[in-house]
PDB file of C-alpha atoms in Angstrom:
ATOM      1  CA  MET A   1       0.000   0.000   0.000  1.00 37.00           C
ATOM      2  CA  PRO A   2       1.189   3.583  -0.605  1.00 40.00           C
ATOM      3  CA  GLU A   3       3.162   5.206   2.154  1.00 45.00           C
ATOM      4  CA  ALA A   4       1.048   7.585   4.217  1.00 43.00           C
ATOM      5  CA  ARG A   5       3.781  10.123   4.614  1.00 46.00           C
ATOM      6  CA  ALA A   6       3.166  13.884   4.679  1.00 50.00           C
ATOM      7  CA  VAL A   7       6.786  14.795   5.430  1.00 56.00           C
ATOM      8  CA  PRO A   8       8.514  16.234   2.340  1.00 76.00           C
ATOM      9  CA  LEU A   9      11.517  14.356   1.038  1.00 83.00           C
ATOM     10  CA  LEU A  10      13.777  17.402   1.289  1.00 82.00           C
ATOM     11  CA  ASP A  11      13.356  20.734   3.035  1.00 82.00           C
ATOM     12  CA  PRO A  12      14.674  24.054   1.612  1.00 86.00           C
ATOM     13  CA  GLU A  13      17.413  24.408   4.244  1.00 83.00           C
ATOM     14  CA  PHE A  14      18.803  20.976   3.452  1.00 82.00           C
ATOM     15  CA  LEU A  15      18.632  21.655  -0.288  1.00 82.00           C
ATOM     16  CA  HIS A  16      20.779  24.725   0.259  1.00 81.00           C
ATOM     17  CA  LYS A  17      23.405  22.590   2.016  1.00 79.00           C
ATOM     18  CA  LEU A  18      23.350  20.114  -0.833  1.00 79.00           C
ATOM     19  CA  GLU A  19      24.196  22.839  -3.322  1.00 77.00           C
ATOM     20  CA  GLN A  20      27.645  22.995  -1.769  1.00 76.00           C
ATOM     21  CA  LEU A  21      28.357  19.385  -2.623  1.00 72.00           C
ATOM     22  CA  GLU A  22      29.402  17.746  -5.841  1.00 68.00           C
ATOM     23  CA  LEU A  23      29.164  14.158  -6.912  1.00 69.00           C
ATOM     24  CA  VAL A  24      32.547  12.725  -7.680  1.00 60.00           C
ATOM     25  CA  SER A  25      33.696   9.436  -9.114  1.00 55.00           C
ATOM     26  CA  ARG A  26      36.910   7.519  -8.544  1.00 51.00           C
ATOM     27  CA  LYS A  27      37.003   6.630 -12.230  1.00 51.00           C
ATOM     28  CA  ILE A  28      36.860   8.435 -15.568  1.00 44.00           C
ATOM     29  CA  PHE A  29      33.529   8.223 -17.362  1.00 45.00           C
ATOM     30  CA  VAL A  30      32.512   8.957 -20.915  1.00 42.00           C
ATOM     31  CA  GLY A  31      29.341  10.992 -21.575  1.00 43.00           C
ATOM     32  CA  ARG A  32      27.329  11.736 -24.666  1.00 40.00           C
ATOM     33  CA  MET A  33      27.680  15.486 -24.242  1.00 40.00           C
ATOM     34  CA  LYS A  34      30.030  17.734 -22.347  1.00 42.00           C
ATOM     35  CA  GLY A  35      29.159  18.588 -18.771  1.00 46.00           C
ATOM     36  CA  GLU A  36      31.117  19.984 -15.874  1.00 47.00           C
ATOM     37  CA  ARG A  37      33.242  16.934 -15.096  1.00 49.00           C
ATOM     38  CA  THR A  38      36.848  16.816 -16.311  1.00 48.00           C
ATOM     39  CA  SER A  39      38.683  13.654 -17.176  1.00 48.00           C
ATOM     40  CA  LYS A  40      42.338  12.835 -17.698  1.00 45.00           C
ATOM     41  CA  ARG A  41      41.706  12.372 -21.402  1.00 45.00           C
ATOM     42  CA  ARG A  42      43.102  15.202 -23.477  1.00 45.00           C
ATOM     43  CA  GLY A  43      40.390  17.172 -25.251  1.00 45.00           C
ATOM     44  CA  SER A  44      39.387  20.614 -26.434  1.00 45.00           C
ATOM     45  CA  SER A  45      37.826  22.191 -23.349  1.00 47.00           C
ATOM     46  CA  VAL A  46      38.969  25.261 -21.476  1.00 49.00           C
ATOM     47  CA  GLU A  47      40.996  23.752 -18.615  1.00 51.00           C
ATOM     48  CA  PHE A  48      44.704  23.789 -19.473  1.00 50.00           C
ATOM     49  CA  ALA A  49      46.645  20.571 -18.899  1.00 51.00           C
ATOM     50  CA  ASP A  50      50.034  20.571 -20.683  1.00 57.00           C
ATOM     51  CA  HIS A  51      52.057  21.440 -23.812  1.00 60.00           C
ATOM     52  CA  ARG A  52      53.419  19.397 -26.690  1.00 63.00           C
ATOM     53  CA  ASN A  53      55.482  20.240 -29.743  1.00 70.00           C
ATOM     54  CA  TYR A  54      53.600  21.628 -32.727  1.00 60.00           C
ATOM     55  CA  ALA A  55      53.206  19.278 -35.695  1.00 63.00           C
ATOM     56  CA  VAL A  56      52.127  20.120 -39.230  1.00 58.00           C
ATOM     57  CA  GLY A  57      48.349  19.947 -39.459  1.00 57.00           C
ATOM     58  CA  ASP A  58      47.678  20.901 -35.829  1.00 60.00           C
ATOM     59  CA  ASP A  59      45.030  23.526 -35.131  1.00 64.00           C
ATOM     60  CA  LEU A  60      46.795  26.906 -35.103  1.00 70.00           C
ATOM     61  CA  ARG A  61      44.254  28.210 -32.590  1.00 71.00           C
ATOM     62  CA  HIS A  62      45.851  26.034 -29.911  1.00 68.00           C
ATOM     63  CA  ILE A  63      49.387  27.383 -30.333  1.00 75.00           C
ATOM     64  CA  ASP A  64      50.695  29.026 -27.168  1.00 76.00           C
ATOM     65  CA  TRP A  65      51.992  32.318 -28.588  1.00 80.00           C
ATOM     66  CA  ASN A  66      53.292  33.431 -25.210  1.00 79.00           C
ATOM     67  CA  VAL A  67      55.663  30.454 -25.131  1.00 73.00           C
ATOM     68  CA  TYR A  68      56.619  31.124 -28.759  1.00 72.00           C
ATOM     69  CA  GLY A  69      57.538  34.694 -27.849  1.00 80.00           C
ATOM     70  CA  ARG A  70      59.846  33.488 -25.085  1.00 79.00           C
ATOM     71  CA  LEU A  71      61.396  30.403 -26.679  1.00 81.00           C
ATOM     72  CA  ASP A  72      60.912  31.026 -30.407  1.00 77.00           C
ATOM     73  CA  LYS A  73      59.396  27.527 -30.662  1.00 74.00           C
ATOM     74  CA  LEU A  74      55.867  26.399 -31.446  1.00 75.00           C
ATOM     75  CA  PHE A  75      54.029  24.506 -28.714  1.00 66.00           C
ATOM     76  CA  LEU A  76      50.396  23.390 -28.621  1.00 64.00           C
ATOM     77  CA  LYS A  77      48.298  23.835 -25.493  1.00 63.00           C
ATOM     78  CA  LEU A  78      46.570  20.653 -24.335  1.00 54.00           C
ATOM     79  CA  PHE A  79      43.374  20.671 -22.301  1.00 51.00           C
ATOM     80  CA  LEU A  80      41.418  18.330 -20.060  1.00 45.00           C
ATOM     81  CA  GLU A  81      38.287  17.103 -21.730  1.00 45.00           C
ATOM     82  CA  GLU A  82      35.027  17.645 -19.876  1.00 48.00           C
ATOM     83  CA  GLU A  83      32.704  14.677 -19.575  1.00 56.00           C
ATOM     84  CA  ASP A  84      29.271  13.860 -18.271  1.00 66.00           C
ATOM     85  CA  LEU A  85      28.896  11.882 -15.091  1.00 77.00           C
ATOM     86  CA  HIS A  86      26.099   9.326 -15.324  1.00 87.00           C
ATOM     87  CA  PHE A  87      24.643   8.908 -11.846  1.00 92.00           C
ATOM     88  CA  HIS A  88      22.276   5.991 -11.248  1.00 95.00           C
ATOM     89  CA  THR A  89      20.263   5.117  -8.164  1.00 96.00           C
ATOM     90  CA  LEU A  90      18.833   1.615  -7.757  1.00 97.00           C
ATOM     91  CA  LEU A  91      16.232   1.784  -4.975  1.00 98.00           C
ATOM     92  CA  ASP A  92      14.753  -1.309  -3.324  1.00 97.00           C
ATOM     93  CA  THR A  93      10.944  -1.070  -3.143  1.00 97.00           C
ATOM     94  CA  SER A  94      10.252  -4.631  -1.988  1.00 95.00           C
ATOM     95  CA  LEU A  95       7.830  -5.287   0.875  1.00 93.00           C
ATOM     96  CA  SER A  96      10.564  -5.667   3.484  1.00 93.00           C
ATOM     97  CA  MET A  97      11.384  -1.975   2.960  1.00 96.00           C
ATOM     98  CA  ASP A  98       7.914  -1.045   4.278  1.00 94.00           C
ATOM     99  CA  PHE A  99       8.981  -1.331   7.899  1.00 91.00           C
ATOM    100  CA  GLY A 100       9.964   1.140  10.607  1.00 91.00           C
ATOM    101  CA  ASP A 101       9.076   4.759  11.332  1.00 90.00           C
ATOM    102  CA  PRO A 102      10.073   6.314   9.055  1.00 91.00           C
ATOM    103  CA  THR A 103      10.045   3.268   6.841  1.00 95.00           C
ATOM    104  CA  LYS A 104      13.246   2.087   5.267  1.00 96.00           C
ATOM    105  CA  LEU A 105      11.706   2.954   1.917  1.00 97.00           C
ATOM    106  CA  HIS A 106      11.038   6.560   2.912  1.00 95.00           C
ATOM    107  CA  TYR A 107      14.596   6.867   4.197  1.00 95.00           C
ATOM    108  CA  GLY A 108      15.854   5.418   0.918  1.00 96.00           C
ATOM    109  CA  LYS A 109      13.748   7.911  -1.033  1.00 95.00           C
ATOM    110  CA  GLN A 110      15.395  10.743   0.882  1.00 92.00           C
ATOM    111  CA  VAL A 111      18.871   9.461   0.081  1.00 93.00           C
ATOM    112  CA  ALA A 112      17.948   9.035  -3.586  1.00 95.00           C
ATOM    113  CA  ALA A 113      16.376  12.498  -3.814  1.00 93.00           C
ATOM    114  CA  ALA A 114      19.314  14.215  -2.114  1.00 91.00           C
ATOM    115  CA  LEU A 115      21.922  12.611  -4.343  1.00 91.00           C
ATOM    116  CA  ALA A 116      19.817  13.324  -7.421  1.00 92.00           C
ATOM    117  CA  PHE A 117      19.629  16.991  -6.433  1.00 91.00           C
ATOM    118  CA  VAL A 118      23.401  17.225  -6.056  1.00 86.00           C
ATOM    119  CA  GLY A 119      23.844  15.642  -9.467  1.00 87.00           C
ATOM    120  CA  LEU A 120      21.318  17.914 -11.152  1.00 89.00           C
ATOM    121  CA  VAL A 121      22.759  21.173  -9.841  1.00 84.00           C
ATOM    122  CA  ASN A 122      26.136  20.037 -11.191  1.00 79.00           C
ATOM    123  CA  HIS A 123      24.671  19.177 -14.618  1.00 81.00           C
ATOM    124  CA  ASP A 124      25.227  15.430 -14.308  1.00 86.00           C
ATOM    125  CA  ARG A 125      22.928  12.898 -15.937  1.00 90.00           C
ATOM    126  CA  VAL A 126      20.644  11.490 -13.241  1.00 94.00           C
ATOM    127  CA  VAL A 127      18.727   8.226 -13.648  1.00 95.00           C
ATOM    128  CA  LEU A 128      16.497   6.550 -11.042  1.00 97.00           C
ATOM    129  CA  ASP A 129      15.415   2.910 -11.072  1.00 97.00           C
ATOM    130  CA  THR A 130      13.481   0.823  -8.557  1.00 97.00           C
ATOM    131  CA  PHE A 131      13.367  -2.910  -8.024  1.00 96.00           C
ATOM    132  CA  SER A 132      11.544  -5.650  -6.169  1.00 94.00           C
ATOM    133  CA  THR A 133      10.971  -8.964  -7.983  1.00 91.00           C
ATOM    134  CA  THR A 134      12.884  -7.474 -10.920  1.00 92.00           C
ATOM    135  CA  LEU A 135      13.737  -4.040 -12.281  1.00 94.00           C
ATOM    136  CA  GLU A 136      10.551  -2.034 -11.885  1.00 90.00           C
ATOM    137  CA  LEU A 137       9.713   1.622 -12.490  1.00 80.00           C
ATOM    138  CA  GLY A 138      12.433   3.848 -13.880  1.00 92.00           C
ATOM    139  CA  MET A 139      12.829   7.567 -14.429  1.00 94.00           C
ATOM    140  CA  PRO A 140      14.465   8.544 -17.734  1.00 89.00           C
ATOM    141  CA  SER A 141      17.742  10.425 -17.676  1.00 91.00           C
ATOM    142  CA  VAL A 142      17.428  14.080 -16.665  1.00 93.00           C
ATOM    143  CA  ARG A 143      19.930  16.861 -16.114  1.00 89.00           C
ATOM    144  CA  GLY A 144      19.813  20.410 -14.790  1.00 88.00           C
ATOM    145  CA  ARG A 145      18.381  21.789 -11.575  1.00 86.00           C
ATOM    146  CA  SER A 146      15.062  22.607 -13.237  1.00 89.00           C
ATOM    147  CA  GLN A 147      14.370  18.848 -13.469  1.00 92.00           C
ATOM    148  CA  MET A 148      14.328  18.257  -9.708  1.00 92.00           C
ATOM    149  CA  TRP A 149      10.550  18.315  -9.745  1.00 92.00           C
ATOM    150  CA  ARG A 150      10.635  15.195 -11.934  1.00 94.00           C
ATOM    151  CA  VAL A 151      12.741  13.411  -9.327  1.00 95.00           C
ATOM    152  CA  VAL A 152      10.342  14.285  -6.504  1.00 93.00           C
ATOM    153  CA  GLN A 153       7.329  13.474  -8.675  1.00 93.00           C
ATOM    154  CA  PHE A 154       8.833  10.061  -9.394  1.00 96.00           C
ATOM    155  CA  LEU A 155       9.905   9.197  -5.840  1.00 96.00           C
ATOM    156  CA  GLU A 156       7.061  10.433  -3.651  1.00 93.00           C
ATOM    157  CA  PRO A 157       4.304   8.028  -4.822  1.00 94.00           C
ATOM    158  CA  LEU A 158       6.512   4.922  -4.736  1.00 95.00           C
ATOM    159  CA  HIS A 159       5.229   2.192  -2.439  1.00 94.00           C
ATOM    160  CA  ALA A 160       6.582  -1.150  -1.301  1.00 94.00           C
ATOM    161  CA  ALA A 161       5.398  -4.265  -3.130  1.00 92.00           C
ATOM    162  CA  GLY A 162       6.660  -7.716  -4.058  1.00 90.00           C
ATOM    163  CA  ALA A 163       9.565  -9.861  -2.917  1.00 90.00           C
ATOM    164  CA  GLY A 164      13.087  -8.557  -3.420  1.00 89.00           C
ATOM    165  CA  ASN A 165      15.244 -10.122  -6.128  1.00 94.00           C
ATOM    166  CA  LEU A 166      18.458  -8.149  -6.517  1.00 96.00           C
ATOM    167  CA  THR A 167      19.905 -10.702  -8.923  1.00 96.00           C
ATOM    168  CA  ALA A 168      17.121 -10.322 -11.495  1.00 96.00           C
ATOM    169  CA  ALA A 169      17.003  -6.557 -11.008  1.00 96.00           C
ATOM    170  CA  ALA A 170      20.748  -6.016 -11.378  1.00 96.00           C
ATOM    171  CA  LYS A 171      20.878  -8.225 -14.459  1.00 95.00           C
ATOM    172  CA  ALA A 172      18.108  -6.174 -16.095  1.00 95.00           C
ATOM    173  CA  PHE A 173      19.781  -2.951 -14.932  1.00 95.00           C
ATOM    174  CA  ALA A 174      23.106  -3.957 -16.509  1.00 93.00           C
ATOM    175  CA  VAL A 175      21.362  -4.629 -19.825  1.00 91.00           C
ATOM    176  CA  LYS A 176      19.391  -1.364 -19.698  1.00 90.00           C
ATOM    177  CA  HIS A 177      22.352   0.857 -18.791  1.00 89.00           C
ATOM    178  CA  ALA A 178      25.292  -0.096 -20.972  1.00 78.00           C
ATOM    179  CA  GLY A 179      27.516   2.887 -20.177  1.00 76.00           C
ATOM    180  CA  LYS A 180      29.821   3.397 -17.231  1.00 79.00           C
ATOM    181  CA  GLY A 181      28.942   5.601 -14.280  1.00 88.00           C
ATOM    182  CA  ILE A 182      28.174   5.753 -10.587  1.00 92.00           C
ATOM    183  CA  VAL A 183      25.443   3.500  -9.237  1.00 95.00           C
ATOM    184  CA  VAL A 184      24.150   3.690  -5.666  1.00 95.00           C
ATOM    185  CA  VAL A 185      22.199   0.619  -4.525  1.00 98.00           C
ATOM    186  CA  ILE A 186      19.863   1.478  -1.626  1.00 98.00           C
ATOM    187  CA  SER A 187      18.427  -1.634   0.014  1.00 98.00           C
ATOM    188  CA  ASP A 188      18.034  -3.627   3.216  1.00 97.00           C
ATOM    189  CA  PHE A 189      19.512  -6.618   1.326  1.00 97.00           C
ATOM    190  CA  LEU A 190      17.019  -8.960   3.026  1.00 93.00           C
ATOM    191  CA  ASP A 191      16.878 -11.154  -0.053  1.00 91.00           C
ATOM    192  CA  LYS A 192      16.892 -14.923   0.473  1.00 86.00           C
ATOM    193  CA  ARG A 193      18.776 -15.291  -2.825  1.00 90.00           C
ATOM    194  CA  GLY A 194      21.640 -13.238  -1.431  1.00 93.00           C
ATOM    195  CA  TYR A 195      23.486 -10.271  -2.871  1.00 95.00           C
ATOM    196  CA  VAL A 196      26.539 -11.797  -4.571  1.00 97.00           C
ATOM    197  CA  ASP A 197      25.142 -12.493  -8.041  1.00 96.00           C
ATOM    198  CA  GLY A 198      23.332  -9.169  -8.215  1.00 96.00           C
ATOM    199  CA  LEU A 199      26.361  -7.074  -7.309  1.00 97.00           C
ATOM    200  CA  ARG A 200      28.511  -9.089  -9.702  1.00 96.00           C
ATOM    201  CA  TYR A 201      26.274  -8.013 -12.588  1.00 95.00           C
ATOM    202  CA  LEU A 202      27.025  -4.397 -11.687  1.00 94.00           C
ATOM    203  CA  LEU A 203      30.743  -5.089 -11.296  1.00 94.00           C
ATOM    204  CA  ALA A 204      30.775  -6.593 -14.774  1.00 92.00           C
ATOM    205  CA  ARG A 205      29.706  -3.180 -16.108  1.00 88.00           C
ATOM    206  CA  ASN A 206      32.765  -1.608 -14.474  1.00 86.00           C
ATOM    207  CA  MET A 207      30.556   0.853 -12.641  1.00 87.00           C
ATOM    208  CA  ASP A 208      31.632   2.826  -9.589  1.00 91.00           C
ATOM    209  CA  ILE A 209      29.371   1.120  -7.035  1.00 94.00           C
ATOM    210  CA  TYR A 210      28.123   2.359  -3.679  1.00 94.00           C
ATOM    211  CA  VAL A 211      25.986   0.215  -1.381  1.00 96.00           C
ATOM    212  CA  VAL A 212      23.773   2.011   1.144  1.00 96.00           C
ATOM    213  CA  HIS A 213      22.586  -0.716   3.519  1.00 97.00           C
ATOM    214  CA  VAL A 214      19.454   0.470   5.336  1.00 98.00           C
ATOM    215  CA  LEU A 215      17.934  -1.349   8.301  1.00 97.00           C
ATOM    216  CA  CYS A 216      15.457  -0.029  10.833  1.00 94.00           C
ATOM    217  CA  ARG A 217      16.295   0.306  14.498  1.00 92.00           C
ATOM    218  CA  GLU A 218      13.842  -2.465  15.451  1.00 89.00           C
ATOM    219  CA  GLU A 219      15.795  -4.892  13.254  1.00 90.00           C
ATOM    220  CA  VAL A 220      19.126  -3.939  14.786  1.00 91.00           C
ATOM    221  CA  GLU A 221      17.927  -3.796  18.407  1.00 88.00           C
ATOM    222  CA  PRO A 222      14.704  -5.857  18.632  1.00 83.00           C
ATOM    223  CA  GLU A 223      12.631  -5.487  21.791  1.00 77.00           C
ATOM    224  CA  LEU A 224      10.583  -8.656  21.422  1.00 69.00           C
ATOM    225  CA  VAL A 225       9.532 -10.863  24.342  1.00 66.00           C
ATOM    226  CA  GLY A 226       7.453 -13.981  24.837  1.00 58.00           C
ATOM    227  CA  ASP A 227       5.919 -16.407  22.376  1.00 55.00           C
ATOM    228  CA  LEU A 228       5.559 -14.914  18.900  1.00 57.00           C
ATOM    229  CA  ARG A 229       4.341 -15.883  15.466  1.00 62.00           C
ATOM    230  CA  LEU A 230       6.479 -14.128  12.865  1.00 61.00           C
ATOM    231  CA  VAL A 231       5.371 -13.803   9.241  1.00 59.00           C
ATOM    232  CA  ASP A 232       7.804 -12.919   6.453  1.00 58.00           C
ATOM    233  CA  ALA A 233       6.597  -9.721   4.771  1.00 63.00           C
ATOM    234  CA  GLU A 234       7.651 -10.867   1.304  1.00 58.00           C
ATOM    235  CA  ASP A 235       6.873 -14.585   0.993  1.00 62.00           C
ATOM    236  CA  GLU A 236       4.615 -15.095   4.054  1.00 58.00           C
ATOM    237  CA  ASP A 237       6.818 -17.796   5.566  1.00 68.00           C
ATOM    238  CA  VAL A 238       5.783 -18.372   9.189  1.00 63.00           C
ATOM    239  CA  ALA A 239       7.994 -18.994  12.208  1.00 67.00           C
ATOM    240  CA  GLU A 240       6.717 -19.568  15.748  1.00 63.00           C
ATOM    241  CA  ILE A 241       9.346 -18.705  18.330  1.00 64.00           C
ATOM    242  CA  SER A 242       9.801 -18.115  22.048  1.00 65.00           C
ATOM    243  CA  VAL A 243      11.965 -15.057  22.517  1.00 68.00           C
ATOM    244  CA  SER A 244      14.643 -15.424  25.174  1.00 74.00           C
ATOM    245  CA  ALA A 245      17.910 -13.696  25.981  1.00 80.00           C
ATOM    246  CA  PRO A 246      20.006 -16.455  24.330  1.00 82.00           C
ATOM    247  CA  LEU A 247      17.812 -16.306  21.212  1.00 79.00           C
ATOM    248  CA  LEU A 248      18.192 -12.522  20.970  1.00 82.00           C
ATOM    249  CA  LYS A 249      21.950 -12.864  21.346  1.00 88.00           C
ATOM    250  CA  ARG A 250      22.065 -15.453  18.583  1.00 87.00           C
ATOM    251  CA  TYR A 251      19.935 -13.182  16.375  1.00 85.00           C
ATOM    252  CA  LYS A 252      22.269 -10.227  16.937  1.00 90.00           C
ATOM    253  CA  ASP A 253      25.324 -12.385  16.286  1.00 92.00           C
ATOM    254  CA  ASN A 254      23.813 -13.580  13.001  1.00 91.00           C
ATOM    255  CA  LEU A 255      22.826 -10.044  12.011  1.00 93.00           C
ATOM    256  CA  ASN A 256      26.300  -8.698  12.765  1.00 95.00           C
ATOM    257  CA  ALA A 257      27.812 -11.545  10.751  1.00 96.00           C
ATOM    258  CA  PHE A 258      25.504 -10.701   7.837  1.00 96.00           C
ATOM    259  CA  ILE A 259      26.368  -6.991   7.964  1.00 97.00           C
ATOM    260  CA  GLY A 260      30.070  -7.730   8.325  1.00 97.00           C
ATOM    261  CA  GLY A 261      29.973 -10.251   5.500  1.00 97.00           C
ATOM    262  CA  LEU A 262      28.314  -7.821   3.095  1.00 98.00           C
ATOM    263  CA  LYS A 263      30.744  -5.058   4.034  1.00 97.00           C
ATOM    264  CA  SER A 264      33.759  -7.334   3.629  1.00 98.00           C
ATOM    265  CA  TRP A 265      32.551  -8.710   0.289  1.00 98.00           C
ATOM    266  CA  CYS A 266      32.007  -5.195  -1.049  1.00 97.00           C
ATOM    267  CA  THR A 267      35.292  -3.791   0.245  1.00 96.00           C
ATOM    268  CA  ARG A 268      37.362  -6.584  -1.315  1.00 97.00           C
ATOM    269  CA  ARG A 269      35.876  -5.733  -4.705  1.00 96.00           C
ATOM    270  CA  GLY A 270      36.185  -1.966  -4.591  1.00 94.00           C
ATOM    271  CA  ILE A 271      32.540  -1.343  -3.702  1.00 95.00           C
ATOM    272  CA  THR A 272      31.991   1.350  -1.093  1.00 92.00           C
ATOM    273  CA  TYR A 273      29.760   0.010   1.698  1.00 94.00           C
ATOM    274  CA  ILE A 274      27.748   2.345   3.928  1.00 93.00           C
ATOM    275  CA  PHE A 275      25.541   1.103   6.764  1.00 95.00           C
ATOM    276  CA  THR A 276      22.762   3.216   8.221  1.00 96.00           C
ATOM    277  CA  THR A 277      19.466   2.862  10.046  1.00 96.00           C
ATOM    278  CA  ASN A 278      16.202   4.711   9.581  1.00 93.00           C
ATOM    279  CA  GLN A 279      16.861   6.519  12.863  1.00 92.00           C
ATOM    280  CA  ASP A 280      20.284   7.871  11.936  1.00 91.00           C
ATOM    281  CA  PRO A 281      20.234  11.618  11.164  1.00 85.00           C
ATOM    282  CA  PHE A 282      19.580  11.850   7.461  1.00 79.00           C
ATOM    283  CA  ASP A 283      21.520  15.070   6.894  1.00 79.00           C
ATOM    284  CA  LYS A 284      24.540  13.576   8.663  1.00 82.00           C
ATOM    285  CA  LEU A 285      24.512  10.601   6.307  1.00 84.00           C
ATOM    286  CA  ILE A 286      24.473  12.806   3.216  1.00 83.00           C
ATOM    287  CA  LEU A 287      26.581  15.753   4.303  1.00 79.00           C
ATOM    288  CA  ASN A 288      29.228  13.944   6.328  1.00 77.00           C
ATOM    289  CA  TYR A 289      29.217  10.186   5.920  1.00 72.00           C
ATOM    290  CA  LEU A 290      28.987  10.083   2.127  1.00 74.00           C
ATOM    291  CA  ARG A 291      31.469  12.942   1.798  1.00 77.00           C
ATOM    292  CA  GLU A 292      33.994  11.079   3.961  1.00 73.00           C
ATOM    293  CA  ARG A 293      33.638   8.040   1.704  1.00 68.00           C
ATOM    294  CA  GLY A 294      34.176   9.973  -1.501  1.00 73.00           C
ATOM    295  CA  LEU A 295      30.716   9.951  -3.078  1.00 70.00           C
ATOM    296  CA  VAL A 296      30.252  13.688  -2.634  1.00 71.00           C
ATOM    297  CA  LYS A 297      32.728  16.453  -1.917  1.00 72.00           C
TER     298      LYS A 297
END
């Protein structure tokens, strides 16, 4: 069912803070049109990089006449080529994300909206996709601050539905988006199929991958007691349990092992892993945590 949430995704004060940030990538990406990102490839933009000797047939407009006046030799000015940054967000909208207050899905929407805003004000290409059983709704590529309304219009009505299948979604995503770029996967990763195959599809595309692992506080620190009947939100599997201190300890040990395993798997493969809960200050995550880890600067 749709999220009954009157709180706006982003408030004006936070948007102002976001304007000071810029999405960055650890790799060089190729775009279809020139933006504000510079690469180490030599091109014809305005940022000076180096000189080389003039050769017959070179564009005379690029001769450095100041150097010629001093050395009586012809040198060509070389420039850094500006390139687009393609920024993708892959947001989990499966039923397990519809948990907590605010829900994990609402928290994920805020992260997606904030990063999209930063990309748009810096003239990057921004693309949003959602997934549950497979790749679901997607927002076509947009660029420029004036398109932020499209991002909000796309994100706000999203609701949780279906069982998560990162493998199928990532495979479809890799086929849909053939180019390189940044991709941020926002999910609780509570997928019985696991995360390995799905993330490998993204790695095969040589994308700069960030994982934002979102759990709610009740999942991290459960306050359950007594005899309970638990029903899986996605596949309706039922488990009848008696909650005790040893059981809670075993649960926390397993959860910590799961979180640590995902983090370790990502780190070994160059994927940036970020853990957060729905109760962690949202502006801290965006303005500090992601900046420290190199996604924004």
